Short mmCIF file of C-alpha atoms and ligand atoms in Angstrom, two decimals:
data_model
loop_
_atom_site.label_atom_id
_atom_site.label_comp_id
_atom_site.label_asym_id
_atom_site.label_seq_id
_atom_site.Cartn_x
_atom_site.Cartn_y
_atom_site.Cartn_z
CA UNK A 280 20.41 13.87 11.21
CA UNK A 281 19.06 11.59 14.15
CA UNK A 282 20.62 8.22 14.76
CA UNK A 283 18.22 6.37 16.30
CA UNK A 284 14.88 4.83 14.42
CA UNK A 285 11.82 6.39 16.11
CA UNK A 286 9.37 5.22 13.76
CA UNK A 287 7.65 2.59 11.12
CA UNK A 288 5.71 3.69 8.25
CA UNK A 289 3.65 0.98 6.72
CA UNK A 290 2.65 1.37 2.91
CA UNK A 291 -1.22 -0.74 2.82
CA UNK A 292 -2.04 -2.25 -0.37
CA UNK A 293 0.59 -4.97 -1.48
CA UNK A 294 2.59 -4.63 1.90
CA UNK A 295 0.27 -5.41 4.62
CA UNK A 296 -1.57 -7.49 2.71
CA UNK A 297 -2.30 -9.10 -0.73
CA UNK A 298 -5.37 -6.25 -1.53
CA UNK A 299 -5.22 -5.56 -5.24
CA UNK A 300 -6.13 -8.77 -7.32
CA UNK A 301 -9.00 -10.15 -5.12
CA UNK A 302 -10.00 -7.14 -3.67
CA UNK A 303 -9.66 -4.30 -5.37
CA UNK A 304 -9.88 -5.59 -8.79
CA UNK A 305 -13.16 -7.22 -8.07
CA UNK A 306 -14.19 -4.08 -6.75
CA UNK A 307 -13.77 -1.56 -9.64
CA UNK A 308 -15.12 -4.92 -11.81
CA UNK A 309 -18.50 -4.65 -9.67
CA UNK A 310 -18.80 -0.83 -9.74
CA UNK A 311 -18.03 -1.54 -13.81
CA UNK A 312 -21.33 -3.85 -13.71
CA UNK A 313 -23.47 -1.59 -11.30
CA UNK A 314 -23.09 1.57 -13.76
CA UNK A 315 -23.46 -1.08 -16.91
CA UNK A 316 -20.73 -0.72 -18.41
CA UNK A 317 -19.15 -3.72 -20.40
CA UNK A 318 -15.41 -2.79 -18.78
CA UNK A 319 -13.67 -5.85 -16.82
CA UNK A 320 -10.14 -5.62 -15.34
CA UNK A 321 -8.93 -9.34 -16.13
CA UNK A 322 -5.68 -10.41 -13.30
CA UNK A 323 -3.26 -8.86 -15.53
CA UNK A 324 -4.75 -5.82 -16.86
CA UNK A 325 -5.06 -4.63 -13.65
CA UNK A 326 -1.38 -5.26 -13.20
CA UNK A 327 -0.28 -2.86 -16.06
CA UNK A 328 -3.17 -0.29 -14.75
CA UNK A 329 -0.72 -0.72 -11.54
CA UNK A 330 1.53 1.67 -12.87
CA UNK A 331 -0.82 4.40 -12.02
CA UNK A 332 -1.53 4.39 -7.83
CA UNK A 333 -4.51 5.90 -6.60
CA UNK A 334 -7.98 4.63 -7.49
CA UNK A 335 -9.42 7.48 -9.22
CA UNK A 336 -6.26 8.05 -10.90
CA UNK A 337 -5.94 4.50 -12.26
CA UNK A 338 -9.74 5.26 -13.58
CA UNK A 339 -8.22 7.91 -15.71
CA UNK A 340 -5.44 6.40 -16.79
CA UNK A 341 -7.66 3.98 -18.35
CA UNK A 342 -9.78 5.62 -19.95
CA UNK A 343 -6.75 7.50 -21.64
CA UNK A 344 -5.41 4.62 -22.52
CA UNK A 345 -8.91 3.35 -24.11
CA UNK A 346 -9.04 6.88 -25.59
CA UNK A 347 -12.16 6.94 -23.81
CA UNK A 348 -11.79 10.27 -22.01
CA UNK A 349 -14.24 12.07 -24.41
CA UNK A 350 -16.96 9.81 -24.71
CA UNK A 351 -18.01 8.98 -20.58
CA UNK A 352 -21.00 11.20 -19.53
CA UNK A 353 -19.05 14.96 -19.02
CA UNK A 354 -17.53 15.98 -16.62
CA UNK A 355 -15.45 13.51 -17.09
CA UNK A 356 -13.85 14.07 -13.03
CA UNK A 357 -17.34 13.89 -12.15
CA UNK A 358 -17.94 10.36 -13.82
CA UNK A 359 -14.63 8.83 -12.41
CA UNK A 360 -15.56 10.65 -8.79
CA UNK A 361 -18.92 8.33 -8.74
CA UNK A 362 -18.18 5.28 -9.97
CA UNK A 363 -15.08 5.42 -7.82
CA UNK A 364 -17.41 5.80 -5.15
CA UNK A 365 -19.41 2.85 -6.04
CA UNK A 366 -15.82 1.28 -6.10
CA UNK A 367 -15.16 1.84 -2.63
CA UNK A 368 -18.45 0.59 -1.29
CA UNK A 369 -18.12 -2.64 -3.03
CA UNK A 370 -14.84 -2.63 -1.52
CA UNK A 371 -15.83 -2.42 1.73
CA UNK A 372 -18.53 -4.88 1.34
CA UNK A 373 -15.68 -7.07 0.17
CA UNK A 374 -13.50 -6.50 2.95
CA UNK A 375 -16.04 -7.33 5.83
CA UNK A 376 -15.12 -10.80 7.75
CA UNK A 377 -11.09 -10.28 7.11
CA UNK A 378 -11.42 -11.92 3.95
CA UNK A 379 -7.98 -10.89 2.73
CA UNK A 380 -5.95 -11.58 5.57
CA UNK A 381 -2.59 -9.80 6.51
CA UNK A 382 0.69 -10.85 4.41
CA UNK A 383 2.88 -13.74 6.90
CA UNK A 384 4.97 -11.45 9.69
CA UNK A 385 2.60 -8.46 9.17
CA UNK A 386 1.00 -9.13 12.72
CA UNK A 387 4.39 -10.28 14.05
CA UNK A 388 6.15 -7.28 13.63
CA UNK A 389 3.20 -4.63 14.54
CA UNK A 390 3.13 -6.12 17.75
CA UNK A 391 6.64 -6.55 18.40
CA UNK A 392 7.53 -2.56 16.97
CA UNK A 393 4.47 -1.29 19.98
CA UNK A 394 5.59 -3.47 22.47
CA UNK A 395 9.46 -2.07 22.20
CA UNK A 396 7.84 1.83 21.68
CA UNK A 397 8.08 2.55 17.97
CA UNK A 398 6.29 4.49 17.04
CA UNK A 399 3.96 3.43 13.90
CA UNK A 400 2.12 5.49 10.92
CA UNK A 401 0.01 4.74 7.68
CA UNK A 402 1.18 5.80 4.65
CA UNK A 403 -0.94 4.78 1.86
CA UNK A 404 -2.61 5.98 -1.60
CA UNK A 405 -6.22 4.69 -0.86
CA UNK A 406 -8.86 5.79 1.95
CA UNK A 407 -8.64 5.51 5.76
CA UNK A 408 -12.31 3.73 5.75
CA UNK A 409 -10.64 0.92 3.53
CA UNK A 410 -7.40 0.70 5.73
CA UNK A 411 -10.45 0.37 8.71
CA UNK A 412 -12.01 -2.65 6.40
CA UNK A 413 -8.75 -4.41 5.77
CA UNK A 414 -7.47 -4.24 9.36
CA UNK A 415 -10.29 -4.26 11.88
CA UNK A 416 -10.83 -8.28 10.92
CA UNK A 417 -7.72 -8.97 11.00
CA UNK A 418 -6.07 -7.60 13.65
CA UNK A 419 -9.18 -6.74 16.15
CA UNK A 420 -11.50 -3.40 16.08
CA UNK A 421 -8.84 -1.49 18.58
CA UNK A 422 -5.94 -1.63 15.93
CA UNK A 423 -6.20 1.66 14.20
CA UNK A 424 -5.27 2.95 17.29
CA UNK A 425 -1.56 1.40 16.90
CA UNK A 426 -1.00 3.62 13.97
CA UNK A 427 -0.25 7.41 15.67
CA UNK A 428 -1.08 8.68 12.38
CA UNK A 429 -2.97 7.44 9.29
CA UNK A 430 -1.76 9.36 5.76
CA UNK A 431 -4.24 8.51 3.24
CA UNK A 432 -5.59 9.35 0.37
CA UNK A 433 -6.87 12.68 -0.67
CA UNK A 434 -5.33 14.51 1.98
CA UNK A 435 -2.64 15.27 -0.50
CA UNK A 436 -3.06 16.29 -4.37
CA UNK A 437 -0.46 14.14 -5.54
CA UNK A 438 -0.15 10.72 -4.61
CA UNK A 439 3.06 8.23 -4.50
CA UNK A 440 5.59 8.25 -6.79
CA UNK A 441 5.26 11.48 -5.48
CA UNK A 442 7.10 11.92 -1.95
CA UNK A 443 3.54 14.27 -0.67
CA UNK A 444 2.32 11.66 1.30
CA UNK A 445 5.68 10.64 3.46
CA UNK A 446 6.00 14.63 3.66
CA UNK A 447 2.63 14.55 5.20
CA UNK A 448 3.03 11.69 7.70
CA UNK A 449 6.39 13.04 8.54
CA UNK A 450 4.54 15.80 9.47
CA UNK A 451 2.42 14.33 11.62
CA UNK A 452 4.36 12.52 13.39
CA UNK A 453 6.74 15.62 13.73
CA UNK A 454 9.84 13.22 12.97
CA UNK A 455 12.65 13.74 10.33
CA UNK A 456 12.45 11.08 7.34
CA UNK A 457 15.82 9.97 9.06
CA UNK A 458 14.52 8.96 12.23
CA UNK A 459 12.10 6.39 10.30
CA UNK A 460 12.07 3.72 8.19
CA UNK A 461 9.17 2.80 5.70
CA UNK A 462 8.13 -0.51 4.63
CA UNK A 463 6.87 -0.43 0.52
CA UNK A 464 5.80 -3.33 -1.69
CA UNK A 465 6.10 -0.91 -5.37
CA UNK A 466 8.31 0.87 -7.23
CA UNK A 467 5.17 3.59 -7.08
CA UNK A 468 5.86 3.41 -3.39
CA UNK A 469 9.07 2.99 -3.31
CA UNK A 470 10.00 6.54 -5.37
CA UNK A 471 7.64 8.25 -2.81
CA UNK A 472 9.13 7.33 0.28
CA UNK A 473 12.92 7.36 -1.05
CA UNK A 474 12.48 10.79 -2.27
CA UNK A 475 10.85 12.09 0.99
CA UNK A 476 14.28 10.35 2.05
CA UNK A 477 13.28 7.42 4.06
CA UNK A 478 14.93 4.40 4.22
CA UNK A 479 12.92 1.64 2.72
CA UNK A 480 12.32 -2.31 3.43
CA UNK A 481 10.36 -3.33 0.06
CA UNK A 482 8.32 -6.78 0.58
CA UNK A 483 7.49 -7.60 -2.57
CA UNK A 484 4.27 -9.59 -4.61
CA UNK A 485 2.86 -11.11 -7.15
CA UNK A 486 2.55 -8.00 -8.68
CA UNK A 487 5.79 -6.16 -8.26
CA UNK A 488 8.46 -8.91 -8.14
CA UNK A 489 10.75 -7.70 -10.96
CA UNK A 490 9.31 -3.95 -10.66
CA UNK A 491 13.07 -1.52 -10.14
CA UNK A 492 13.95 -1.18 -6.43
CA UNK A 493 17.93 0.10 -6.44
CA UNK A 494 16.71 2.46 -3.89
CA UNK A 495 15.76 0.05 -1.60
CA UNK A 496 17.71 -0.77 1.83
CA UNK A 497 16.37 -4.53 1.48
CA UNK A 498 14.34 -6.40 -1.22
CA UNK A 499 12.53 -9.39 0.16
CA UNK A 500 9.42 -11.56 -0.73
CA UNK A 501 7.82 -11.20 2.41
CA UNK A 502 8.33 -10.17 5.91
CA UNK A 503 8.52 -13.86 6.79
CA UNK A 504 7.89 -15.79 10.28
CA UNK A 505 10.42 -17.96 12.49
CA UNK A 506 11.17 -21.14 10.82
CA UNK A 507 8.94 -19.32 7.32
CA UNK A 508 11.45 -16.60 6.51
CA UNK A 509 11.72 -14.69 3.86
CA UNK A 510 14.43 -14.99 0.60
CA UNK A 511 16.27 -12.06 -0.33
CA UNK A 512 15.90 -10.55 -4.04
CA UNK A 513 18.45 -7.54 -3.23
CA UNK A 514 20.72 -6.49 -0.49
CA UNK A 515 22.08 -8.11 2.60
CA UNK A 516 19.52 -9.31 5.43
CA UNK A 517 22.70 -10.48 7.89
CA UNK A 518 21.93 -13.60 9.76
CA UNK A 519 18.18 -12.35 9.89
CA UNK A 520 16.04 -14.96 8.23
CA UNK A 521 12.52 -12.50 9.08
CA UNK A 522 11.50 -9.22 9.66
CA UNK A 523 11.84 -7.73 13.18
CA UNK A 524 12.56 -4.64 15.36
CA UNK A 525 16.14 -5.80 15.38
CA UNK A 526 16.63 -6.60 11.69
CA UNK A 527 15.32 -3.16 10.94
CA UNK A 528 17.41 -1.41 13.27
CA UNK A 529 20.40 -2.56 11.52
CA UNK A 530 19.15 -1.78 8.52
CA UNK A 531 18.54 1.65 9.80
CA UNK A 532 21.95 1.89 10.83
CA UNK A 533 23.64 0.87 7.28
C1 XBP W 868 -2.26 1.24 -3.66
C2 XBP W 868 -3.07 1.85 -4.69
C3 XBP W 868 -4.46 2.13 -4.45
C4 XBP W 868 -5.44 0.98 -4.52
C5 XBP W 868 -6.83 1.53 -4.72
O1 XBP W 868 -1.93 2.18 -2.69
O2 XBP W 868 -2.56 2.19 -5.72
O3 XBP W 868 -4.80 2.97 -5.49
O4 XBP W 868 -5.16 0.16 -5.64
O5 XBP W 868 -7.19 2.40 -3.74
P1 XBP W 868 -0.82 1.89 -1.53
P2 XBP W 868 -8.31 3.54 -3.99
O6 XBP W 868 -0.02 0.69 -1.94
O7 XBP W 868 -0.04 3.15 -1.48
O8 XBP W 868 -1.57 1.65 -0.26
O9 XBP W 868 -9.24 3.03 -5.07
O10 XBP W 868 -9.02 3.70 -2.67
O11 XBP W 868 -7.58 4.77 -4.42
MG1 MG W 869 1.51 -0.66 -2.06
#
């Protein structure tokens, strides 16, 4: 058991910033259109496909659902490789000019965990090359290098709820879950880092407001700023009114 917090492990999509409705939406929607097919994930479809992490995965999941499965050009894992390949270069595309910009206190806190020697990590369901395209314009081109370790992706076979990922980073960063705390926006994300059994801060979204988060140290609608703080959904903040290195080393210590 360690006692002192060593590290942050930052979920992407949802937590660092607001990536799914305008950015990857639109993307699967133009990949849809490039391979003509007539498929368009309106605001709140894509919010039920939600429920299913993982790009590829969520392609599956709807065609399941469409009972579609059968009738895409076979093999079916080939189909949903490609056009999720199309996906992520429209993504990209998308991405360039720091079009979505960082969620309020995202910045804030990056800065102030380096600057007092946490230790930071990635821990996220989609690509490294689209963490690269979301961060790069936003927080300058030498900012992937504030992240020790970048999980992402592929490099596991089963991606959050299961707890593969946080295993992985863990890993990396040779750390017990207890010397870390993550920072999650889903109850997807939230499973996967509470059953590698890290402590979790949950900033929450549009998207996953009233999703389940009992697990959670801290349920919040955003990191929040000095005099913009955040409001509390579930659990006790203190006398914090925003997210920073001390907030989360009391929450650590609960
Ligand atoms: C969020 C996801 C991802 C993205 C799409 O992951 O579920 O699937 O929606 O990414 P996290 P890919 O919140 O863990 O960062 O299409 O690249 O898989
Ligand atoms: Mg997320």
């Amino acid at each position: 058991m360690s006692h002192e917090l060593k590290a942050l492990l930052f979920d992407v999509d949802g937590t660092l910033a607001d990536t799914e409705r305008d950015g990857h939406r639109v993307a699967f929607n133009r990949a849809f259109a490039g391979a003509g097919l007539d498929w368009r994930w309106d605001p709140e479809t894509y919010g039920k496909l939600l429920a299913v992490s993982g790009g590829k995965e969520r392609l599956r999941y709807f065609l399941e659902l469409k009972g579609s499965v059968d009738k895409v050009p076979p093999p079916v894992d080939e189909f949903i490789r490609s056009l999720h390949a199309a996906k992520t270069r429209y993504y990209l595309e998308l991405m360039k000019d720091g079009r979505i910009p960082v969620r309020p206190g995202v910045e804030r806190l990056l800065r102030e965990a380096l600057a007092v020697g946490l230790r930071l990590a990635i821990v996220t369901t989609t690509t490294a090359e689209n963490v690269a395209a979301l961060l790069e314009p936003n927080l300058g081109p030498d900012c992937l290098n504030w992240f020790e370790v970048i999980a992402a992706g592929d490099v596991v076979a089963a991606k959050k709820p299961a707890p593969d990922i946080y295993f992985h980073a863990l890993d990396e960063l040779d750390l017990p879950a207890t010397a870390c705390i993550a920072i999650e926006d889903s109850d997807n994300g939230l499973a996967s880092s509470h059953a590698a059994g890290v402590k979790t801060l949950v900033t929450v979204n549009e998207y996953t407001w009233n999703q389940d988060f009992l697990s959670a140290s801290l349920v919040i609608d955003q990191l929040g700023e000095p005099g913009e703080g955040f409001s509390v959904l579930q659990g006790d903040a203190g006398q914090a009114s925003y997210v920073d290195v001390s907030l989360l080393k009391w929450l650590f210590a609960q």
